[in-house]
Tab-separated table of C-alpha atoms in Angstrom:
chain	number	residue	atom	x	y	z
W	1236	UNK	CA	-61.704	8.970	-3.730
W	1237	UNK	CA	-63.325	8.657	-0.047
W	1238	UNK	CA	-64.299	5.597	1.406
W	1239	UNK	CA	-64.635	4.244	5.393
W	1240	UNK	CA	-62.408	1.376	3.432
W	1241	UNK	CA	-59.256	0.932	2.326
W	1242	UNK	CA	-55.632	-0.707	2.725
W	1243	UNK	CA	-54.477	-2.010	5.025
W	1244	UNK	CA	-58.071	-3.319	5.089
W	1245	UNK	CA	-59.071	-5.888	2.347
W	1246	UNK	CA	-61.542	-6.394	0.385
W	1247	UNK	CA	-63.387	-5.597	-3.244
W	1248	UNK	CA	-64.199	-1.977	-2.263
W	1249	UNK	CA	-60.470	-1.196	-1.231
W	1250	UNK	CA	-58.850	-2.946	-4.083
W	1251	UNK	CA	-61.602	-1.333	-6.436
W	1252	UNK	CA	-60.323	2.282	-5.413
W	1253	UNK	CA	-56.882	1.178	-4.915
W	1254	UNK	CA	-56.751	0.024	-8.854
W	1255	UNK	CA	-59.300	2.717	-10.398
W	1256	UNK	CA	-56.879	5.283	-8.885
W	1257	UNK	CA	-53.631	3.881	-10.528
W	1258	UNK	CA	-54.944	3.626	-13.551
W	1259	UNK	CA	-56.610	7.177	-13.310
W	1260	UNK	CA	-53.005	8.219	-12.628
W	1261	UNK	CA	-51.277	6.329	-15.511
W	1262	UNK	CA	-53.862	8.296	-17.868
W	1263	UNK	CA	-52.552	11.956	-16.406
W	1264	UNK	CA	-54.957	12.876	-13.624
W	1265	UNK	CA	-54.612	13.446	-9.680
W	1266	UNK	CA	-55.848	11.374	-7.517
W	1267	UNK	CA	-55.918	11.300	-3.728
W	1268	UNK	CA	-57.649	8.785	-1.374
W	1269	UNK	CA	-59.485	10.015	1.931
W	1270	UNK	CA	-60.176	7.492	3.999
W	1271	UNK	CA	-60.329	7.164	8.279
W	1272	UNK	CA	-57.079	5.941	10.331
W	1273	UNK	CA	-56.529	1.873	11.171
W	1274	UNK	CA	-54.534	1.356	14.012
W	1275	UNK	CA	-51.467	3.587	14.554
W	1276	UNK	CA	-51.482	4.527	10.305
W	1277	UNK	CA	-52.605	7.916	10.729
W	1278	UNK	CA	-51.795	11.522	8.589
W	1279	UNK	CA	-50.574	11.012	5.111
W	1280	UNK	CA	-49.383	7.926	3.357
W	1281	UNK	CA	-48.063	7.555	-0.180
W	1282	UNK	CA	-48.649	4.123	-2.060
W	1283	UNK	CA	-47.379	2.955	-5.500
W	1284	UNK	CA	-47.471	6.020	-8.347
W	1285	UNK	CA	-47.267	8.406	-5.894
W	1286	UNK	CA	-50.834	8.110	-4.947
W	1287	UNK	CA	-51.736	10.139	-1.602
W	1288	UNK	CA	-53.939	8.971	0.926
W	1289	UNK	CA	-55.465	10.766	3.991
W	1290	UNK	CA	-55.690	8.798	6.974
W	1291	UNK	CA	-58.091	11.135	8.879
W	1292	UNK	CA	-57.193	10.537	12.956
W	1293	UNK	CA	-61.426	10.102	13.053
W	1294	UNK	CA	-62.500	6.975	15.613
W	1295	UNK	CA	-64.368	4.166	13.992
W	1296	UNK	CA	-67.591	3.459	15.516
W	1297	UNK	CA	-68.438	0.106	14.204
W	1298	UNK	CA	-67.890	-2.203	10.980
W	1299	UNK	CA	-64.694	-0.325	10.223
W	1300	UNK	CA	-67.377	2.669	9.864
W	1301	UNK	CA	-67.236	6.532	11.406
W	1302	UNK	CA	-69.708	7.611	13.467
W	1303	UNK	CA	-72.098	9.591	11.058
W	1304	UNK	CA	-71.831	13.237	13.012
W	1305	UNK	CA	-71.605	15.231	9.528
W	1306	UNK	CA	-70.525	18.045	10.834
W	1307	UNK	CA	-67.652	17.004	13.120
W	1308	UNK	CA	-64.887	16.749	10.148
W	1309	UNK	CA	-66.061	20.000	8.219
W	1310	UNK	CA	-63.105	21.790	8.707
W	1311	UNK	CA	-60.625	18.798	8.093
W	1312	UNK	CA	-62.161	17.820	4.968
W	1313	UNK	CA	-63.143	21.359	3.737
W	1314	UNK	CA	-59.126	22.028	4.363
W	1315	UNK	CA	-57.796	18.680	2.335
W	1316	UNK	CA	-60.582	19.353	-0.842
W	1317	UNK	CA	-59.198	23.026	-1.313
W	1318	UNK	CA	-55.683	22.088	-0.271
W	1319	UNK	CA	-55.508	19.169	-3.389
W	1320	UNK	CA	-57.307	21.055	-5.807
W	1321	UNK	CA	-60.391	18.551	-5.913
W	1322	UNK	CA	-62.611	19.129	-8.830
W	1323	UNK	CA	-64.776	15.767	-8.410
W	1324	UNK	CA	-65.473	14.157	-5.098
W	1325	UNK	CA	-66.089	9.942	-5.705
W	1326	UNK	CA	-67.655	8.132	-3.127
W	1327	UNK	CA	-67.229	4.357	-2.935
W	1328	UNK	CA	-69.887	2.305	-0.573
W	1329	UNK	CA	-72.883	2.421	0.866
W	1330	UNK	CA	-72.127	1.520	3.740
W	1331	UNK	CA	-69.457	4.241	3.955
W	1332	UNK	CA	-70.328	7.087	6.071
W	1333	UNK	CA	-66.987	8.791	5.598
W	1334	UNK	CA	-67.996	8.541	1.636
W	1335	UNK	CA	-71.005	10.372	1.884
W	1336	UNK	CA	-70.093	13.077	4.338
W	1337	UNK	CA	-67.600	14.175	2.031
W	1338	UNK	CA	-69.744	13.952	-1.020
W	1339	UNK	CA	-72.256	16.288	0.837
W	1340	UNK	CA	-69.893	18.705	1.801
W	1341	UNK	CA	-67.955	18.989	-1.413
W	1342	UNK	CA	-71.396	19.415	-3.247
W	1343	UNK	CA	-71.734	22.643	-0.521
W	1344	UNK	CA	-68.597	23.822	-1.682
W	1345	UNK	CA	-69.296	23.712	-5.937
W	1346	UNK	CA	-67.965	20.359	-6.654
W	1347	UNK	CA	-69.051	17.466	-8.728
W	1348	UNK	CA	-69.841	14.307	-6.858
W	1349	UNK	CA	-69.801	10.315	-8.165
W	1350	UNK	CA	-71.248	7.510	-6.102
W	1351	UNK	CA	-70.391	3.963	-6.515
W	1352	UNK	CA	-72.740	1.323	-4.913
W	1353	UNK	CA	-70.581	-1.669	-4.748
W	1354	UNK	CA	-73.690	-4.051	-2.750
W	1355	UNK	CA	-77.032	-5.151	-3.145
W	1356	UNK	CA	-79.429	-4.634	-0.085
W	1357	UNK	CA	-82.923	-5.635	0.920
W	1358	UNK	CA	-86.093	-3.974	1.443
W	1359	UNK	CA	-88.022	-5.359	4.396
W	1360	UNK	CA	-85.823	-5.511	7.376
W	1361	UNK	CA	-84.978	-2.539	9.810
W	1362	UNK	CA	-81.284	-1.918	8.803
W	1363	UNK	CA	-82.078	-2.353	4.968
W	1364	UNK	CA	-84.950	0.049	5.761
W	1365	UNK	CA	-82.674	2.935	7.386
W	1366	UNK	CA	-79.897	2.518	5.125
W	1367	UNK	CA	-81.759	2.559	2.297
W	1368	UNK	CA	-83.137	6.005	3.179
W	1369	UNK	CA	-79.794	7.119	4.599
W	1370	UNK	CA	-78.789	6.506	0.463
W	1371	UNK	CA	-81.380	8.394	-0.217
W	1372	UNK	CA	-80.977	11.146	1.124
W	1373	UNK	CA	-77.217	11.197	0.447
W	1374	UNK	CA	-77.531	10.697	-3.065
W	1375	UNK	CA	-80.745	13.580	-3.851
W	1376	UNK	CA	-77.417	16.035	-4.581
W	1377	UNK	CA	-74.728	13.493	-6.234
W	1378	UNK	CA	-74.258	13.900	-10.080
W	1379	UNK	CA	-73.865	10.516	-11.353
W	1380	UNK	CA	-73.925	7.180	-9.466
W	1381	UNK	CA	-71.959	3.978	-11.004
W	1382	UNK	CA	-72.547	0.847	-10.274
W	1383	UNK	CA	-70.862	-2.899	-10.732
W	1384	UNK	CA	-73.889	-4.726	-12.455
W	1385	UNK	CA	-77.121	-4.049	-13.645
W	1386	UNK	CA	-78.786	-5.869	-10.917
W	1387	UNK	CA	-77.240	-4.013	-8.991
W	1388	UNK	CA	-78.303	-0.847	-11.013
W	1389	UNK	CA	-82.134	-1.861	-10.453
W	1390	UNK	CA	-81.392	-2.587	-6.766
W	1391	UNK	CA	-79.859	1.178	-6.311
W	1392	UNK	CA	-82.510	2.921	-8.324
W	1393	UNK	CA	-85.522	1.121	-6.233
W	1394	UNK	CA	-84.193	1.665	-2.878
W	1395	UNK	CA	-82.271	5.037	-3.454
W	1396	UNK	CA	-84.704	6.292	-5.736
W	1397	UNK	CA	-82.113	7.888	-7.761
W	1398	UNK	CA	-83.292	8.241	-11.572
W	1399	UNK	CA	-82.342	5.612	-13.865
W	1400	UNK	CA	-80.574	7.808	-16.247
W	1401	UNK	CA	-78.029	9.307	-13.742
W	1402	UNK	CA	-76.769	5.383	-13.176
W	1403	UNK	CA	-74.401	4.293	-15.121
W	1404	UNK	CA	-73.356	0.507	-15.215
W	1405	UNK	CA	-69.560	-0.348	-15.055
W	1406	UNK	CA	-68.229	-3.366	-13.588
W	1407	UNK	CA	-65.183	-4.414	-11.592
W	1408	UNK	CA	-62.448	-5.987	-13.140
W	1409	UNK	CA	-59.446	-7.855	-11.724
W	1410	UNK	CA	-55.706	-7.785	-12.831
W	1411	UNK	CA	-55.497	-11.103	-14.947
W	1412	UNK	CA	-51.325	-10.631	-15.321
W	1413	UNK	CA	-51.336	-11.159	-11.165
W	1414	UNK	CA	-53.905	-14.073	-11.121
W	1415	UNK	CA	-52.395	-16.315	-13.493
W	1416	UNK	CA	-52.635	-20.173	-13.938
W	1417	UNK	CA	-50.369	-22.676	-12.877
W	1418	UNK	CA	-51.766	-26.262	-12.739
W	1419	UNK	CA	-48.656	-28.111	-11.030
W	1420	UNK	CA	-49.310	-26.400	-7.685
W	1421	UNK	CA	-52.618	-28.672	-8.053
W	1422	UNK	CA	-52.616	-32.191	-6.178
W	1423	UNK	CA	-53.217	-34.977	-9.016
W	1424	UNK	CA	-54.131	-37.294	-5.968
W	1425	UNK	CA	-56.823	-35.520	-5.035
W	1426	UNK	CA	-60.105	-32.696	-6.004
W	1427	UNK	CA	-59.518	-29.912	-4.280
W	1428	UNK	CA	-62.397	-27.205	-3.820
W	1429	UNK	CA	-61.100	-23.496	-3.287
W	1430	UNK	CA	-63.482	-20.922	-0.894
W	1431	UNK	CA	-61.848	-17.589	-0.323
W	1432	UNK	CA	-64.278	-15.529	1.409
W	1433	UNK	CA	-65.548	-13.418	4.367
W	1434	UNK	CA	-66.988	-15.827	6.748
W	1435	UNK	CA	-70.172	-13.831	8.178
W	1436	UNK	CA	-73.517	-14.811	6.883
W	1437	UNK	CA	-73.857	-13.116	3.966
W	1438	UNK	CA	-71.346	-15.108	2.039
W	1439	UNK	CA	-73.402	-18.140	3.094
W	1440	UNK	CA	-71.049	-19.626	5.738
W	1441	UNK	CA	-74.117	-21.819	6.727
W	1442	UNK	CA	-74.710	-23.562	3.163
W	1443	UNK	CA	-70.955	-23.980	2.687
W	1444	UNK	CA	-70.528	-25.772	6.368
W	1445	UNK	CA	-73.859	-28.545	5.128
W	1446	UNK	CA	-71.994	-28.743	1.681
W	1447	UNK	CA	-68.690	-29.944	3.182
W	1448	UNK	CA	-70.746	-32.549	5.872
W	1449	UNK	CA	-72.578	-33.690	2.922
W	1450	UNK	CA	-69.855	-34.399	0.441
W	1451	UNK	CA	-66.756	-35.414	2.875
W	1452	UNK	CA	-67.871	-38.840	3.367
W	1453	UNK	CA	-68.807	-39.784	0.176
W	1454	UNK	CA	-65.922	-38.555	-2.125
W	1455	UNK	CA	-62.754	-39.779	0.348
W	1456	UNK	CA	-60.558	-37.585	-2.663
W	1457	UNK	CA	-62.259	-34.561	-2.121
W	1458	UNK	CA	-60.757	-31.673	-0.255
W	1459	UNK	CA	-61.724	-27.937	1.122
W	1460	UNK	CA	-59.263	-25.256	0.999
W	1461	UNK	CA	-60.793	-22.551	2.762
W	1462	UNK	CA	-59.019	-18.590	3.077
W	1463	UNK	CA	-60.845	-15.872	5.266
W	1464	UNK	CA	-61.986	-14.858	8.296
W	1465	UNK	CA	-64.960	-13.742	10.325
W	1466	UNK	CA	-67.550	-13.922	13.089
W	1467	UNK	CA	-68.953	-17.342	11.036
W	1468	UNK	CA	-65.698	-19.404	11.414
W	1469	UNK	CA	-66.316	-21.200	14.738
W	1470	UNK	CA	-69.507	-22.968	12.306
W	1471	UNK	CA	-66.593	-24.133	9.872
W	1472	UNK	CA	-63.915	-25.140	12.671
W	1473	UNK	CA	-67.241	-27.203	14.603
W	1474	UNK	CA	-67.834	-28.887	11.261
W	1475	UNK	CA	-64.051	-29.576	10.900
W	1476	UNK	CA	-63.628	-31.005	14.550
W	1477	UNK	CA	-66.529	-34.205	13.607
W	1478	UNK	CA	-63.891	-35.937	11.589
W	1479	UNK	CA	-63.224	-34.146	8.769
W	1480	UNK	CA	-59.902	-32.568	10.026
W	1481	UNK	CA	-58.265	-34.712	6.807
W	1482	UNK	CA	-60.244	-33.182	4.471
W	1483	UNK	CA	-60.887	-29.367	5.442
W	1484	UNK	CA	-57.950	-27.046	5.747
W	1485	UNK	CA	-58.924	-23.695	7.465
W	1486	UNK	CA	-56.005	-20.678	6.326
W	1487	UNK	CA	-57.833	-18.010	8.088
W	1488	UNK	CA	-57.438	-14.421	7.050
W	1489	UNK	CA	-55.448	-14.184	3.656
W	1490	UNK	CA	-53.518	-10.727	2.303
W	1491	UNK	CA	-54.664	-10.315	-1.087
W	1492	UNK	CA	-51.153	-11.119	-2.686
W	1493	UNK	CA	-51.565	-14.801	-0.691
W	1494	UNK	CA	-54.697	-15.341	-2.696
W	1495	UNK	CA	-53.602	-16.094	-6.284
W	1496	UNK	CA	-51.442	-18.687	-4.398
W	1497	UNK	CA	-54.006	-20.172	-2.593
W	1498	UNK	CA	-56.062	-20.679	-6.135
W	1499	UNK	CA	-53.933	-22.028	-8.416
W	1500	UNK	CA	-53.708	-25.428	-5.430
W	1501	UNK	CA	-57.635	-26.242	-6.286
W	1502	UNK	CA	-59.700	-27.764	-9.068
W	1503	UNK	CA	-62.841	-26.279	-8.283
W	1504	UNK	CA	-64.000	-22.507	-6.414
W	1505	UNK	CA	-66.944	-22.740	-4.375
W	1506	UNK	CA	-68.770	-19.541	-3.921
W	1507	UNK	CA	-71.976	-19.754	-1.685
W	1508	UNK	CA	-72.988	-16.320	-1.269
W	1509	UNK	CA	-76.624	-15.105	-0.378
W	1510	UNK	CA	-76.397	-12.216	-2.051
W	1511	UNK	CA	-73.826	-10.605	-4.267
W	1512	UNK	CA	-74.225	-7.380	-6.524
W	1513	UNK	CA	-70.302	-8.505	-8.882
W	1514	UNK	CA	-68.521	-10.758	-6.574
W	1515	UNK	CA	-64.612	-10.413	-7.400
W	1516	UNK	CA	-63.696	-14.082	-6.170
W	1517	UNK	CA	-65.455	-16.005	-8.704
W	1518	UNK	CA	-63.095	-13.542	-11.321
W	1519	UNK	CA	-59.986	-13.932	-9.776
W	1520	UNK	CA	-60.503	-17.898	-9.970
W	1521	UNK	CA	-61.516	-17.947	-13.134
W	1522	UNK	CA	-58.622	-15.955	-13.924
W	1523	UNK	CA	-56.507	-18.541	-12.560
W	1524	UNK	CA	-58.388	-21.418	-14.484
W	1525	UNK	CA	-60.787	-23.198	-12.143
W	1526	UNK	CA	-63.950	-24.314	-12.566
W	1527	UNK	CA	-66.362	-21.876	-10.653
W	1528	UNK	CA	-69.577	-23.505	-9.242
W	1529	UNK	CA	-71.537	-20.295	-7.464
W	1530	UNK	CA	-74.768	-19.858	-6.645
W	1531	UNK	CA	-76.803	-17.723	-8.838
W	1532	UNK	CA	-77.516	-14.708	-6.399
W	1533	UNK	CA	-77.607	-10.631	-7.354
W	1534	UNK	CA	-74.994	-9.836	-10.115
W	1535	UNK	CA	-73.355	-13.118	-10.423
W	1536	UNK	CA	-75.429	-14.665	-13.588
W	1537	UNK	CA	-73.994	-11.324	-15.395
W	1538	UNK	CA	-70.022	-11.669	-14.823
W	1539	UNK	CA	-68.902	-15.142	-16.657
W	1540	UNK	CA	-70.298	-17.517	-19.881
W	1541	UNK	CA	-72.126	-20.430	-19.124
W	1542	UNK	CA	-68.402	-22.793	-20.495
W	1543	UNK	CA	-66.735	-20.975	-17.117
W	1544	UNK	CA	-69.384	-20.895	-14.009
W	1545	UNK	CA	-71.764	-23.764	-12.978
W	1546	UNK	CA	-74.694	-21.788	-11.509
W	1547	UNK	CA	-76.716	-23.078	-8.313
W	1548	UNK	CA	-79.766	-22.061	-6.557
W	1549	UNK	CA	-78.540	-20.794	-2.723
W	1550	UNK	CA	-79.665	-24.069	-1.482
W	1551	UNK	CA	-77.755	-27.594	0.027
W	1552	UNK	CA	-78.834	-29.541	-2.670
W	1553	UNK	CA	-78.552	-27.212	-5.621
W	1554	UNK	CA	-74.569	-26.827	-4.384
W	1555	UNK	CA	-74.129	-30.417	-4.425
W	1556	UNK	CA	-75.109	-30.933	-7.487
W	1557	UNK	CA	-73.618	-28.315	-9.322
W	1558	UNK	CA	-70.219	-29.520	-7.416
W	1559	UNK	CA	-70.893	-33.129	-8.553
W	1560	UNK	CA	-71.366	-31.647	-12.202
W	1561	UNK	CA	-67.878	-29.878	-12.046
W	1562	UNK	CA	-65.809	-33.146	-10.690
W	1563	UNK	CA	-67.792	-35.047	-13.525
W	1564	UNK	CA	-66.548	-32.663	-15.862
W	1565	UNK	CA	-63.114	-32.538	-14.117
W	1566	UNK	CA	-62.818	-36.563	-14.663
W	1567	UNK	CA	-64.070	-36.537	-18.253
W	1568	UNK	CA	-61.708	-33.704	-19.286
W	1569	UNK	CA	-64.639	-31.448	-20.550
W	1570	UNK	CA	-62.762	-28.485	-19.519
W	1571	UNK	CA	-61.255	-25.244	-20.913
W	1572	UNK	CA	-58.038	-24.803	-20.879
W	1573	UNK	CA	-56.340	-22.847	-17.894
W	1574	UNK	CA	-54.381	-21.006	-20.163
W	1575	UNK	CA	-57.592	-19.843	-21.996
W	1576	UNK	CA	-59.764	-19.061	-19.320
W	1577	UNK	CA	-57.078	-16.271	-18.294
W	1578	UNK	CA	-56.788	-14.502	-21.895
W	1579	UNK	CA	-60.566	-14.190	-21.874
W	1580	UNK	CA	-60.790	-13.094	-18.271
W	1581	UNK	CA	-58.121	-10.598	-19.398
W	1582	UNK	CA	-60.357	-9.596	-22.355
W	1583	UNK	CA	-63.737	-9.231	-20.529
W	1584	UNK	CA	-62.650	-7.261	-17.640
W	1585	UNK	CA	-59.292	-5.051	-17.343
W	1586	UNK	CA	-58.670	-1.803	-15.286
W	1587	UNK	CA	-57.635	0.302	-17.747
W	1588	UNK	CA	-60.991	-0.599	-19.844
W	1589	UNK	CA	-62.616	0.141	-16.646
W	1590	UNK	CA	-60.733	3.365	-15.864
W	1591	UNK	CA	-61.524	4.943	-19.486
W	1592	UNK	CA	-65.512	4.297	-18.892
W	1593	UNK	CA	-65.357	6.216	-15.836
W	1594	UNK	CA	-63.579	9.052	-17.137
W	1595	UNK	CA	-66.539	9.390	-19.350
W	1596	UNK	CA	-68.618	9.764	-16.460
W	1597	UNK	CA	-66.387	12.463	-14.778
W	1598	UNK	CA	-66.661	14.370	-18.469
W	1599	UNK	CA	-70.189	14.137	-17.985
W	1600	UNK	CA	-70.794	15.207	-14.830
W	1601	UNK	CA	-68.090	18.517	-15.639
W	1602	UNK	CA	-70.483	20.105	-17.584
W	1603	UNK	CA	-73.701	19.964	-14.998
W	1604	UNK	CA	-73.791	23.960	-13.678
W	1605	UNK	CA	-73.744	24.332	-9.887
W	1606	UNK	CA	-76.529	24.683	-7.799
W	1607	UNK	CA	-77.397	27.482	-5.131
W	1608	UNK	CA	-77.872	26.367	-1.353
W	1609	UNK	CA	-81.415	27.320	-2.047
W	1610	UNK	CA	-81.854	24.783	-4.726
W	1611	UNK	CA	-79.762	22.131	-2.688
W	1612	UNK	CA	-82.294	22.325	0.098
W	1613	UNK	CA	-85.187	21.658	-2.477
W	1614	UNK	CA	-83.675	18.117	-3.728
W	1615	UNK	CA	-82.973	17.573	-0.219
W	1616	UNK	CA	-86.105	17.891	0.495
W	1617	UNK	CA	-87.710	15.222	-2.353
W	1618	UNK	CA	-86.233	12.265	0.684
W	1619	UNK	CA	-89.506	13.543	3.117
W	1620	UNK	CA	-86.884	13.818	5.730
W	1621	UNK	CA	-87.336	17.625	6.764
W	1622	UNK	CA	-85.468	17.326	9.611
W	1623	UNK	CA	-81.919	16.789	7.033
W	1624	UNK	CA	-82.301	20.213	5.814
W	1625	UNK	CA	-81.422	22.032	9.241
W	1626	UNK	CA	-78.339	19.256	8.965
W	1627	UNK	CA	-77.365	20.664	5.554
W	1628	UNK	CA	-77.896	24.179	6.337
W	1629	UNK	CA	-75.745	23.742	9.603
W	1630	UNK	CA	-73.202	22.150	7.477
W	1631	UNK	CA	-73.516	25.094	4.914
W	1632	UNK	CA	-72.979	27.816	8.037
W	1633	UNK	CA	-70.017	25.875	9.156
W	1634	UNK	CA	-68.568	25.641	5.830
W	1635	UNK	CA	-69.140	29.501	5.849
W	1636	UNK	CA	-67.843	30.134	9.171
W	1637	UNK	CA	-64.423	28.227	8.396
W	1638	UNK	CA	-64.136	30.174	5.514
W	1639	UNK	CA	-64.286	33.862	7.777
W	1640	UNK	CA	-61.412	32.032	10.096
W	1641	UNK	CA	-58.913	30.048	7.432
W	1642	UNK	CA	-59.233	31.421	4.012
W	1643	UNK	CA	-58.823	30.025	0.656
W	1644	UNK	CA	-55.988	31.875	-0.281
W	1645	UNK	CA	-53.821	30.822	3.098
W	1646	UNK	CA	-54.450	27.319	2.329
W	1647	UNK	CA	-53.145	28.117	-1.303
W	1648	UNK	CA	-50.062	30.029	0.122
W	1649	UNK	CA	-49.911	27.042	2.952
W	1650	UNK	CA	-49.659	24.417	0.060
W	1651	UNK	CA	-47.176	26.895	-2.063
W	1652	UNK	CA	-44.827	26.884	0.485
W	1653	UNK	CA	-45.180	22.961	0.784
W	1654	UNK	CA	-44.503	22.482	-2.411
């Protein structure tokens, strides 16, 4: 698994790879995580199951992302792929440039390769426009790309221009036995609404601020329980400081084991996000039995039934009302059981369900022969950006040239004598 994120950073990506890899583990195969260092964890960690991660002592450059050199960490990665025995490189993020440098140099050395988009992206604006073809060109040489919805499976197949057939869709899942239920943390005096999220604009930090200065003074019982952190909270604490300091409660950044007990306290998760390709949150709560009102962005419509998610247009208004829908529900008693919401949760979307589908993948992908540098060059070539090959053919010479000075075989003796 390689990935610019992981633990101790949080997120959906992280805790995606963190739980595909235990499970992978639990069915009999190695796995080991390569990631970039954060903070003073650096060199080689082991988490639960004995799983081993590389914290590579490579600078991050921005967004917790490396600096995109690709031929800077040949020699480090080439050494940790041969060392571990690596048969299939999986790549997790597009935004990762970590992910996709060692994708491209495992392909160079005869290995398979798996991409998994976990976001949805535009088309028009300058940064969709170069990451987009930055995809693009990563993924001409990858053997099979995954990703967590089908909208998001359109999305990738537009913008990457990877073929249709090579994209397989399997979704996240969440561990219902750690987000369970339990309705008498819940205040009976009062609503209260649940928003666990990134605050930067993305997750719609603007609609959610108008939502709670629309709703706070006209339901005095209704309260805002908000986890997470980000460049957007100064909008939510400037929203808070006009009199609503009763009614809004700000936790800032959450670890993910503090989450589950932050949801079972509310009635209600609000999820305003702009765009989303699975979105984990609105899972987790539903796993813990609240009503989910979300706006109807990317993957979302896909994850729940209609009886568990009230679905909104990314608008004021459309949030408002699909919030006053919930607390009418909430006072009539037209609601599922807690209880029940978590065994079907548990049903739709488990790990180990998730692990098997990608083992099929990795089956797949065993068979496809490997290609020459020659031929490499060629799908390279299919992006339009010419100037890539010299990139890949410097890698290639590099790869060659570390070969001359540290063999195979002393690595092999190197980890024999480890062991």
């Amino acid at each position: 698994m390689a990935s610019d994120f992981f633990y101790p950073n949080t997120g959906g990506v992280e805790e995606h790879i963190f739980n595909l890899s235990q499970c992978l583990i639990k069915r009999g195969h190695k796995v080991v995580v390569i990631t970039h260092s954060y903070g003073k964890r650096v060199g080689i960690r082991y988490l639960t199951a004995g799983l081993k991660v590389y914290y590579l002592p490579i600078t991050v450059m921005y967004a917790q992302c490396i600096l995109p050199t690709m031929i800077c960490n040949i020699a480090l990665i080439r050494y940790i792929l041969i060392r571990e025995c690596v048969q299939i490189v999986h790549a997790h993020s597009a935004f990762s440039v970590l992910g996709h440098e060692v994708c491209i140099i495992g392909k160079l050395m005869g290995l398979k390769s798996v991409f998994t988009d976990h976001s949805l992206f535009g088309f028009a604006d300058t940064s969709a426009v170069l990451t987009n073809k930055y995809l693009q060109i990563c993924l001409c040489e990858t053997d099979h790309c995954i990703c967590v919805s089908h909208t998001g499976k359109e999305n990738t197949v537009l913008r990457a221009k990877v073929k249709a057939h090579k994209v397989s869709v399997i979704p996240n899942a969440v561990d219902a036995y750690s987000f369970t239920p339990d309705p008498s943390q819940r205040d009976p005096d009062v609503i209260t609404i649940v928003i666990v999220s990134r605050l930067v604009y993305r997750k719609g930090v603007d609609l959610m601020a108008a939502v709670i200065a629309d709703m706070c003074p006209r339901y005095p019982n209704l309260r805002f329980l908000i986890g997470g952190d980000g460049p957007k909270m100064w909008l939510l604490q400037e929203i808070r400081e006009k009199g609503f300091q009763h009614c809004v409660t700000l936790l800032g950044s959450l670890q993910h084991s503090q989450v589950r007990d932050v949801l079972v306290k509310g009635d209600i998760f609000l999820n305003t996000s702009l765009t989303e390709a699975y979105c984990m949150a609105i899972v987790e709560a539903a796993s813990c039995g609240l009503k989910v009102v979300s706006t109807k962005v990317g993957g979302i419509p896909e994850v729940l039934p209609e009886n568990m998610i009230y679905l909104t247009e990314p608008n004021v208004n459309s949030l408002v009302a699909g919030i006053e829908m919930a607390l009418k529900d909430l006072n009539d008693g037209n609601i599922l059981c807690p209880y029940e919401c978590n065994r079907m949760v548990r049903k739709m979307y488990n790990w180990i369900d998730i692990s098997r589908r990608t083992e099929l993948v990795y089956d797949k992908i065993s068979l496809n022969k490997n290609k020459s540098i020659g031929q490499q060059l060629r799908n390279y070539l299919t992006s339009g950006v010419w100037p890539f090959l010299l990139v890949i053919s410097l890698m290639y010479l590099l790869l060659q040239f570390v070969e001359k000075i540290y063999k195979r075989k002393n690595i092999d003796i190197a980890r024999d004598l480890k062991l």
